[in-house]
Every structure is written in structure tokens, then in C-alpha cells.
Amino acid sequence: AQKVTQAQTEISVVEKEDVTLDCVYETRDTTYYLFWYKQPPSGELVFLIRRNSFDEQNEISGRYSWNFQKSTSSFNFTITASQVVDSAVYFCALSEARTDKLIFGTGTRLQVFP
Amino acid sequence: KAGVTQTPRYLIKTRGQQVTLSCSPISGHRSVSWYQQTPGQGLQFLFEYFSETQRNKGNFPGRFSGRQFSNSRSEMNVSTLELGDSALYLCASSLLSSGGAIDTQYFGPGTRLTVL
């Protein structure tokens, strides 16, 4: 069965701090896709990053970076030098091959204080 | 390029009524998926349509149905509304799924449905 776990319910940081959001997933498929989405108070889910199971290279994009480790089934997301505008709920999601069905974690609410 | 649009943005209905929500995908996107978001159950997959055919369905009762038109626009319908149907309904579109690889889903702003 597929499952995504985000153990952190809420995180509070002060502006300019780095923050890492944890995500652990379960799947039996060898080909799968992992995503991070951001949901600001307006409600729309905003796509942030995507990682394919066959590509374990970790990257940095601006203030965002991610650490994908198949050995521990983790896909953690880091925001460097956080800003107040980063305040939102962040969702990790999993999708297996041949299906557009996204399995979401319960989300982590990030509050960045000035 | 315009994003995914959903109408209406807010809706108030009473128990027993039915409701239809609309979703227009990003131009060129042919797959549309629907999700329900509630505080208790989180984000849950409802169904996915591609080329006017339902390809996947989540674990929801038959009161929840949908369809897709030839221009890829999609509607979802909930009949005999219950209080528990109060939720944010999100629509997402993706370019095309082929050969096992999937495309990123882009979400609309959602329709917030309140059932009284």
C-alpha cells in the first residue's frame, strides 16, 4: 500500500532561519514520483518540486533544496533563509507509475515570524 | 498561459441538494483529476479523467460523479449532499500520461462547498 507520512504537524521559525520539512513514504512500486506542494491561505496548491524514483540526484533551486534517499524512503525539503512569505502548509505527495493519483501526507504548517 | 480555473469559488447548499462544480484545465492539458480536502481526512483523490474517460477512481460513494468534455473541461457532481461533504474541492490538470511516465499536476484555486 502507498502511504506518505509527514510527522511534523507545525513548525515555527524566525525569518532567515533554515527549515527542513520531513517526508517518509511507502510504496511497493520500483517506479514512482515524489512531489512537494505548498498551500498558502488562499487554498491553491502550488507545485514546488518533483523527483523521479530513478533519479536520486539532489538539487538546489534558489532557496529550495531537497534530499531524496531511497534507502530510508525519505524525501525531505529544505528552505534556506526562510521568509514570511514562506508561511503556508506544505504537502509531500507520492504517485506511482501509470496513474495520476496523488497520495498526500497530512501536511506541515510552517509559520515564519519576522 | 492561464492556470487551472474552477467555478464557482464558493458555494453554500443544504442537505439533500445536489451540486455541480466546474474545472477548466491549463490549455493543452488533457488529464483532469479531482481531490477533496477536509480537516479530518486531508487531501483525498476522487477521480481522474483523460480523453473523456474515467481512468481512476478513489474510495468515494456513488453520489460523487464526474465527466470530461471533448475540450478537456471537467465537471464533478455530488448528489444528495450530506453535512460531511463540506470541503474544499480541488481540480488539477496535467499534460498527458503515456508510457507509464506521469506528468506534474497543477492545481486550481478550489471550490469551497459548505453544506448546511
mmCIF file of N, CA and C in Angstrom, chain A residues 23-114:
data_model
loop_
_atom_site.group_PDB
_atom_site.id
_atom_site.type_symbol
_atom_site.label_atom_id
_atom_site.label_comp_id
_atom_site.label_asym_id
_atom_site.label_seq_id
_atom_site.Cartn_x
_atom_site.Cartn_y
_atom_site.Cartn_z
ATOM 1 N N CYS A 23 9.599 14.049 5.122
ATOM 2 C CA CYS A 23 8.604 13.245 4.425
ATOM 3 C C CYS A 23 9.126 11.826 4.303
ATOM 4 N N VAL A 24 8.334 10.872 4.732
ATOM 5 C CA VAL A 24 8.671 9.453 4.598
ATOM 6 C C VAL A 24 7.553 8.791 3.819
ATOM 7 N N TYR A 25 7.895 7.946 2.876
ATOM 8 C CA TYR A 25 6.877 7.337 2.018
ATOM 9 C C TYR A 25 6.995 5.815 2.019
ATOM 10 N N GLU A 26 5.905 5.182 1.617
ATOM 11 C CA GLU A 26 5.871 3.731 1.468
ATOM 12 C C GLU A 26 5.265 3.404 0.118
ATOM 13 N N THR A 27 5.899 2.530 -0.612
ATOM 14 C CA THR A 27 5.366 2.054 -1.883
ATOM 15 C C THR A 27 6.029 0.747 -2.239
ATOM 16 N N ARG A 28 5.317 -0.085 -2.979
ATOM 17 C CA ARG A 28 5.878 -1.355 -3.438
ATOM 18 C C ARG A 28 6.404 -1.244 -4.863
ATOM 19 N N ASP A 29 6.058 -0.153 -5.526
ATOM 20 C CA ASP A 29 6.499 0.027 -6.902
ATOM 21 C C ASP A 29 7.981 0.396 -6.957
ATOM 22 N N THR A 30 8.623 0.025 -8.022
ATOM 23 C CA THR A 30 10.015 0.410 -8.219
ATOM 24 C C THR A 30 10.117 1.743 -8.948
ATOM 25 N N THR A 31 9.037 2.107 -9.646
ATOM 26 C CA THR A 31 8.988 3.404 -10.335
ATOM 27 C C THR A 31 7.896 4.242 -9.689
ATOM 28 N N TYR A 32 8.269 5.378 -9.183
ATOM 29 C CA TYR A 32 7.306 6.254 -8.533
ATOM 30 C C TYR A 32 7.820 7.687 -8.582
ATOM 31 N N TYR A 33 6.941 8.593 -8.183
ATOM 32 C CA TYR A 33 7.266 10.015 -8.295
ATOM 33 C C TYR A 33 6.901 10.705 -6.985
ATOM 34 N N LEU A 34 7.726 11.606 -6.567
ATOM 35 C CA LEU A 34 7.517 12.332 -5.320
ATOM 36 C C LEU A 34 7.418 13.823 -5.601
ATOM 37 N N PHE A 35 6.552 14.480 -4.864
ATOM 38 C CA PHE A 35 6.293 15.896 -5.082
ATOM 39 C C PHE A 35 6.229 16.641 -3.754
ATOM 40 N N TRP A 36 6.526 17.926 -3.829
ATOM 41 C CA TRP A 36 6.209 18.846 -2.740
ATOM 42 C C TRP A 36 5.313 19.946 -3.302
ATOM 43 N N TYR A 37 4.221 20.199 -2.571
ATOM 44 C CA TYR A 37 3.310 21.282 -2.908
ATOM 45 C C TYR A 37 3.194 22.213 -1.708
ATOM 46 N N LYS A 38 2.914 23.468 -2.005
ATOM 47 C CA LYS A 38 2.717 24.483 -0.973
ATOM 48 C C LYS A 38 1.283 24.985 -1.060
ATOM 49 N N GLN A 39 0.625 25.117 0.086
ATOM 50 C CA GLN A 39 -0.744 25.637 0.108
ATOM 51 C C GLN A 39 -0.806 26.878 0.987
ATOM 52 N N PRO A 40 -0.791 28.048 0.386
ATOM 53 C CA PRO A 40 -0.934 29.292 1.159
ATOM 54 C C PRO A 40 -2.374 29.441 1.629
ATOM 55 N N PRO A 41 -2.655 30.436 2.453
ATOM 56 C CA PRO A 41 -4.016 30.627 2.969
ATOM 57 C C PRO A 41 -5.078 30.734 1.874
ATOM 58 N N SER A 42 -4.724 31.141 0.695
ATOM 59 C CA SER A 42 -5.705 31.258 -0.389
ATOM 60 C C SER A 42 -6.273 29.902 -0.796
ATOM 61 N N GLY A 43 -5.564 28.813 -0.491
ATOM 62 C CA GLY A 43 -6.105 27.480 -0.728
ATOM 63 C C GLY A 43 -5.539 26.737 -1.919
ATOM 64 N N GLU A 44 -4.993 27.437 -2.880
ATOM 65 C CA GLU A 44 -4.486 26.765 -4.068
ATOM 66 C C GLU A 44 -3.209 25.994 -3.762
ATOM 67 N N LEU A 45 -3.102 24.801 -4.280
ATOM 68 C CA LEU A 45 -1.884 24.009 -4.117
ATOM 69 C C LEU A 45 -0.886 24.427 -5.196
ATOM 70 N N VAL A 46 0.279 24.847 -4.768
ATOM 71 C CA VAL A 46 1.296 25.327 -5.693
ATOM 72 C C VAL A 46 2.405 24.288 -5.800
ATOM 73 N N PHE A 47 2.686 23.835 -7.003
ATOM 74 C CA PHE A 47 3.736 22.853 -7.223
ATOM 75 C C PHE A 47 5.103 23.467 -6.946
ATOM 76 N N LEU A 48 5.934 22.727 -6.208
ATOM 77 C CA LEU A 48 7.278 23.210 -5.900
ATOM 78 C C LEU A 48 8.351 22.386 -6.597
ATOM 79 N N ILE A 49 8.396 21.075 -6.276
ATOM 80 C CA ILE A 49 9.436 20.233 -6.845
ATOM 81 C C ILE A 49 8.905 18.831 -7.099
ATOM 82 N N ARG A 50 9.607 18.127 -7.958
ATOM 83 C CA ARG A 50 9.257 16.758 -8.317
ATOM 84 C C ARG A 50 10.537 15.949 -8.419
ATOM 85 N N ARG A 51 10.476 14.697 -7.990
ATOM 86 C CA ARG A 51 11.621 13.816 -8.088
ATOM 87 C C ARG A 51 11.151 12.450 -8.544
ATOM 88 N N ASN A 52 11.833 11.870 -9.539
ATOM 89 C CA ASN A 52 11.516 10.529 -10.004
ATOM 90 C C ASN A 52 12.339 9.516 -9.221
ATOM 91 N N SER A 53 11.800 8.339 -9.010
ATOM 92 C CA SER A 53 12.459 7.337 -8.181
ATOM 93 C C SER A 53 13.786 6.873 -8.755
ATOM 94 N N PHE A 54 13.944 6.989 -10.055
ATOM 95 C CA PHE A 54 15.161 6.514 -10.685
ATOM 96 C C PHE A 54 16.237 7.601 -10.772
ATOM 97 N N ASP A 55 15.990 8.742 -10.163
ATOM 98 C CA ASP A 55 16.940 9.834 -10.170
ATOM 99 C C ASP A 55 17.157 10.308 -8.747
ATOM 100 N N GLU A 56 18.242 9.885 -8.138
ATOM 101 C CA GLU A 56 18.478 10.226 -6.742
ATOM 102 C C GLU A 56 19.351 11.452 -6.570
ATOM 103 N N GLN A 57 19.635 12.132 -7.656
ATOM 104 C CA GLN A 57 20.454 13.330 -7.536
ATOM 105 C C GLN A 57 19.697 14.407 -6.783
ATOM 106 N N ASN A 58 20.321 14.954 -5.798
ATOM 107 C CA ASN A 58 19.709 16.033 -5.029
ATOM 108 C C ASN A 58 20.115 17.371 -5.616
ATOM 109 N N GLU A 59 19.193 18.304 -5.586
ATOM 110 C CA GLU A 59 19.446 19.570 -6.247
ATOM 111 C C GLU A 59 19.093 20.747 -5.354
ATOM 112 N N ILE A 60 19.523 21.879 -5.802
ATOM 113 C CA ILE A 60 19.188 23.131 -5.141
ATOM 114 C C ILE A 60 18.585 24.050 -6.190
ATOM 115 N N SER A 61 17.469 24.665 -5.832
ATOM 116 C CA SER A 61 16.837 25.621 -6.725
ATOM 117 C C SER A 61 16.535 26.871 -5.937
ATOM 118 N N GLY A 62 17.361 27.865 -6.077
ATOM 119 C CA GLY A 62 17.171 29.090 -5.302
ATOM 120 C C GLY A 62 17.302 28.812 -3.818
ATOM 121 N N ARG A 63 16.254 29.117 -3.077
ATOM 122 C CA ARG A 63 16.289 28.877 -1.620
ATOM 123 C C ARG A 63 15.802 27.480 -1.255
ATOM 124 N N TYR A 64 15.354 26.720 -2.260
ATOM 125 C CA TYR A 64 14.836 25.375 -2.021
ATOM 126 C C TYR A 64 15.894 24.324 -2.325
ATOM 127 N N SER A 65 15.930 23.295 -1.513
ATOM 128 C CA SER A 65 16.750 22.127 -1.817
ATOM 129 C C SER A 65 16.020 20.902 -1.305
ATOM 130 N N TRP A 66 16.374 19.743 -1.813
ATOM 131 C CA TRP A 66 15.699 18.535 -1.377
ATOM 132 C C TRP A 66 16.703 17.402 -1.280
ATOM 133 N N ASN A 67 16.381 16.479 -0.399
ATOM 134 C CA ASN A 67 17.243 15.334 -0.125
ATOM 135 C C ASN A 67 16.408 14.074 -0.282
ATOM 136 N N PHE A 68 16.620 13.355 -1.382
ATOM 137 C CA PHE A 68 15.879 12.146 -1.677
ATOM 138 C C PHE A 68 16.764 10.951 -1.380
ATOM 139 N N GLN A 69 16.353 10.086 -0.484
ATOM 140 C CA GLN A 69 17.136 8.905 -0.124
ATOM 141 C C GLN A 69 16.242 7.671 -0.184
ATOM 142 N N LYS A 70 16.450 6.842 -1.203
ATOM 143 C CA LYS A 70 15.653 5.634 -1.361
ATOM 144 C C LYS A 70 15.910 4.653 -0.231
ATOM 145 N N SER A 71 17.117 4.637 0.291
ATOM 146 C CA SER A 71 17.466 3.664 1.339
ATOM 147 C C SER A 71 16.626 3.858 2.592
ATOM 148 N N THR A 72 16.220 5.089 2.846
ATOM 149 C CA THR A 72 15.402 5.371 4.032
ATOM 150 C C THR A 72 13.990 5.811 3.650
ATOM 151 N N SER A 73 13.658 5.751 2.351
ATOM 152 C CA SER A 73 12.332 6.164 1.845
ATOM 153 C C SER A 73 11.978 7.563 2.335
ATOM 154 N N SER A 74 12.907 8.457 2.205
ATOM 155 C CA SER A 74 12.656 9.823 2.672
ATOM 156 C C SER A 74 12.861 10.834 1.543
ATOM 157 N N PHE A 75 12.104 11.894 1.614
ATOM 158 C CA PHE A 75 12.166 12.952 0.602
ATOM 159 C C PHE A 75 11.982 14.267 1.338
ATOM 160 N N ASN A 76 13.069 14.760 1.929
ATOM 161 C CA ASN A 76 12.993 15.952 2.761
ATOM 162 C C ASN A 76 13.238 17.217 1.952
ATOM 163 N N PHE A 77 12.611 18.273 2.392
ATOM 164 C CA PHE A 77 12.616 19.546 1.666
ATOM 165 C C PHE A 77 13.132 20.646 2.589
ATOM 166 N N THR A 78 14.086 21.416 2.114
ATOM 167 C CA THR A 78 14.690 22.459 2.940
ATOM 168 C C THR A 78 14.504 23.830 2.307
ATOM 169 N N ILE A 79 14.097 24.771 3.135
ATOM 170 C CA ILE A 79 14.042 26.176 2.715
ATOM 171 C C ILE A 79 15.172 26.901 3.434
ATOM 172 N N THR A 80 16.023 27.523 2.670
ATOM 173 C CA THR A 80 17.149 28.257 3.241
ATOM 174 C C THR A 80 16.760 29.721 3.408
ATOM 175 N N ALA A 81 17.187 30.307 4.508
ATOM 176 C CA ALA A 81 16.900 31.726 4.773
ATOM 177 C C ALA A 81 15.414 32.008 4.594
ATOM 178 N N SER A 82 14.596 31.392 5.429
ATOM 179 C CA SER A 82 13.141 31.474 5.307
ATOM 180 C C SER A 82 12.654 32.931 5.346
ATOM 181 N N GLN A 83 11.522 33.143 4.689
ATOM 182 C CA GLN A 83 10.895 34.456 4.642
ATOM 183 C C GLN A 83 9.454 34.343 5.097
ATOM 184 N N VAL A 84 8.873 35.458 5.504
ATOM 185 C CA VAL A 84 7.492 35.448 5.979
ATOM 186 C C VAL A 84 6.556 34.884 4.916
ATOM 187 N N VAL A 85 6.849 35.165 3.648
ATOM 188 C CA VAL A 85 6.000 34.678 2.554
ATOM 189 C C VAL A 85 6.047 33.169 2.386
ATOM 190 N N ASP A 86 6.978 32.517 3.055
ATOM 191 C CA ASP A 86 7.044 31.054 3.010
ATOM 192 C C ASP A 86 6.010 30.420 3.933
ATOM 193 N N SER A 87 5.370 31.201 4.744
ATOM 194 C CA SER A 87 4.357 30.682 5.664
ATOM 195 C C SER A 87 3.220 30.051 4.868
ATOM 196 N N ALA A 88 2.982 28.775 5.101
ATOM 197 C CA ALA A 88 1.974 28.011 4.360
ATOM 198 C C ALA A 88 1.950 26.599 4.919
ATOM 199 N N VAL A 89 1.056 25.787 4.355
ATOM 200 C CA VAL A 89 1.068 24.356 4.653
ATOM 201 C C VAL A 89 1.763 23.657 3.490
ATOM 202 N N TYR A 90 2.702 22.800 3.806
ATOM 203 C CA TYR A 90 3.479 22.099 2.798
ATOM 204 C C TYR A 90 3.096 20.627 2.791
ATOM 205 N N PHE A 91 2.808 20.137 1.581
ATOM 206 C CA PHE A 91 2.387 18.754 1.420
ATOM 207 C C PHE A 91 3.405 17.987 0.592
ATOM 208 N N CYS A 92 3.713 16.796 1.067
ATOM 209 C CA CYS A 92 4.514 15.846 0.310
ATOM 210 C C CYS A 92 3.524 14.866 -0.326
ATOM 211 N N ALA A 93 3.778 14.458 -1.557
ATOM 212 C CA ALA A 93 2.852 13.566 -2.246
ATOM 213 C C ALA A 93 3.615 12.520 -3.045
ATOM 214 N N LEU A 94 2.970 11.369 -3.230
ATOM 215 C CA LEU A 94 3.551 10.226 -3.937
ATOM 216 C C LEU A 94 2.618 9.805 -5.060
ATOM 217 N N SER A 95 3.182 9.457 -6.198
ATOM 218 C CA SER A 95 2.396 8.908 -7.290
ATOM 219 C C SER A 95 3.166 7.751 -7.906
ATOM 220 N N GLU A 96 2.472 6.676 -8.176
ATOM 221 C CA GLU A 96 3.121 5.535 -8.808
ATOM 222 C C GLU A 96 2.957 5.629 -10.315
ATOM 223 N N ALA A 97 3.744 4.830 -11.021
ATOM 224 C CA ALA A 97 3.713 4.860 -12.474
ATOM 225 C C ALA A 97 2.328 4.493 -12.997
ATOM 226 N N ARG A 98 1.972 5.024 -14.114
ATOM 227 C CA ARG A 98 0.738 4.723 -14.842
ATOM 228 C C ARG A 98 -0.513 5.199 -14.121
ATOM 229 N N THR A 99 -0.377 6.075 -13.148
ATOM 230 C CA THR A 99 -1.563 6.626 -12.512
ATOM 231 C C THR A 99 -1.315 8.073 -12.136
ATOM 232 N N ASP A 100 -2.323 8.893 -12.273
ATOM 233 C CA ASP A 100 -2.202 10.291 -11.870
ATOM 234 C C ASP A 100 -2.702 10.509 -10.450
ATOM 235 N N LYS A 101 -2.963 9.423 -9.745
ATOM 236 C CA LYS A 101 -3.483 9.548 -8.386
ATOM 237 C C LYS A 101 -2.359 9.938 -7.447
ATOM 238 N N LEU A 102 -2.527 11.084 -6.797
ATOM 239 C CA LEU A 102 -1.547 11.543 -5.824
ATOM 240 C C LEU A 102 -1.989 11.125 -4.424
ATOM 241 N N ILE A 103 -1.055 10.544 -3.679
ATOM 242 C CA ILE A 103 -1.291 10.232 -2.276
ATOM 243 C C ILE A 103 -0.563 11.297 -1.463
ATOM 244 N N PHE A 104 -1.308 12.050 -0.681
ATOM 245 C CA PHE A 104 -0.740 13.159 0.068
ATOM 246 C C PHE A 104 -0.471 12.788 1.517
ATOM 247 N N GLY A 105 0.548 13.424 2.078
ATOM 248 C CA GLY A 105 0.746 13.384 3.512
ATOM 249 C C GLY A 105 -0.236 14.336 4.171
ATOM 250 N N THR A 106 -0.187 14.408 5.482
ATOM 251 C CA THR A 106 -1.133 15.238 6.227
ATOM 252 C C THR A 106 -0.730 16.712 6.259
ATOM 253 N N GLY A 107 0.444 17.013 5.745
ATOM 254 C CA GLY A 107 0.883 18.397 5.657
ATOM 255 C C GLY A 107 1.621 18.882 6.896
ATOM 256 N N THR A 108 2.499 19.848 6.673
ATOM 257 C CA THR A 108 3.227 20.509 7.755
ATOM 258 C C THR A 108 2.965 22.001 7.634
ATOM 259 N N ARG A 109 2.426 22.583 8.702
ATOM 260 C CA ARG A 109 2.179 24.022 8.686
ATOM 261 C C ARG A 109 3.454 24.741 9.105
ATOM 262 N N LEU A 110 3.954 25.589 8.243
ATOM 263 C CA LEU A 110 5.154 26.364 8.525
ATOM 264 C C LEU A 110 4.772 27.812 8.792
ATOM 265 N N GLN A 111 5.185 28.308 9.934
ATOM 266 C CA GLN A 111 4.974 29.715 10.256
ATOM 267 C C GLN A 111 6.334 30.387 10.380
ATOM 268 N N VAL A 112 6.526 31.415 9.598
ATOM 269 C CA VAL A 112 7.773 32.173 9.644
ATOM 270 C C VAL A 112 7.455 33.541 10.229
ATOM 271 N N PHE A 113 8.067 33.832 11.357
ATOM 272 C CA PHE A 113 7.815 35.106 12.037
ATOM 273 C C PHE A 113 8.916 36.112 11.704
ATOM 274 N N PRO A 114 8.526 37.388 11.595
ATOM 275 C CA PRO A 114 9.528 38.422 11.267
ATOM 276 C C PRO A 114 10.452 38.680 12.451
#
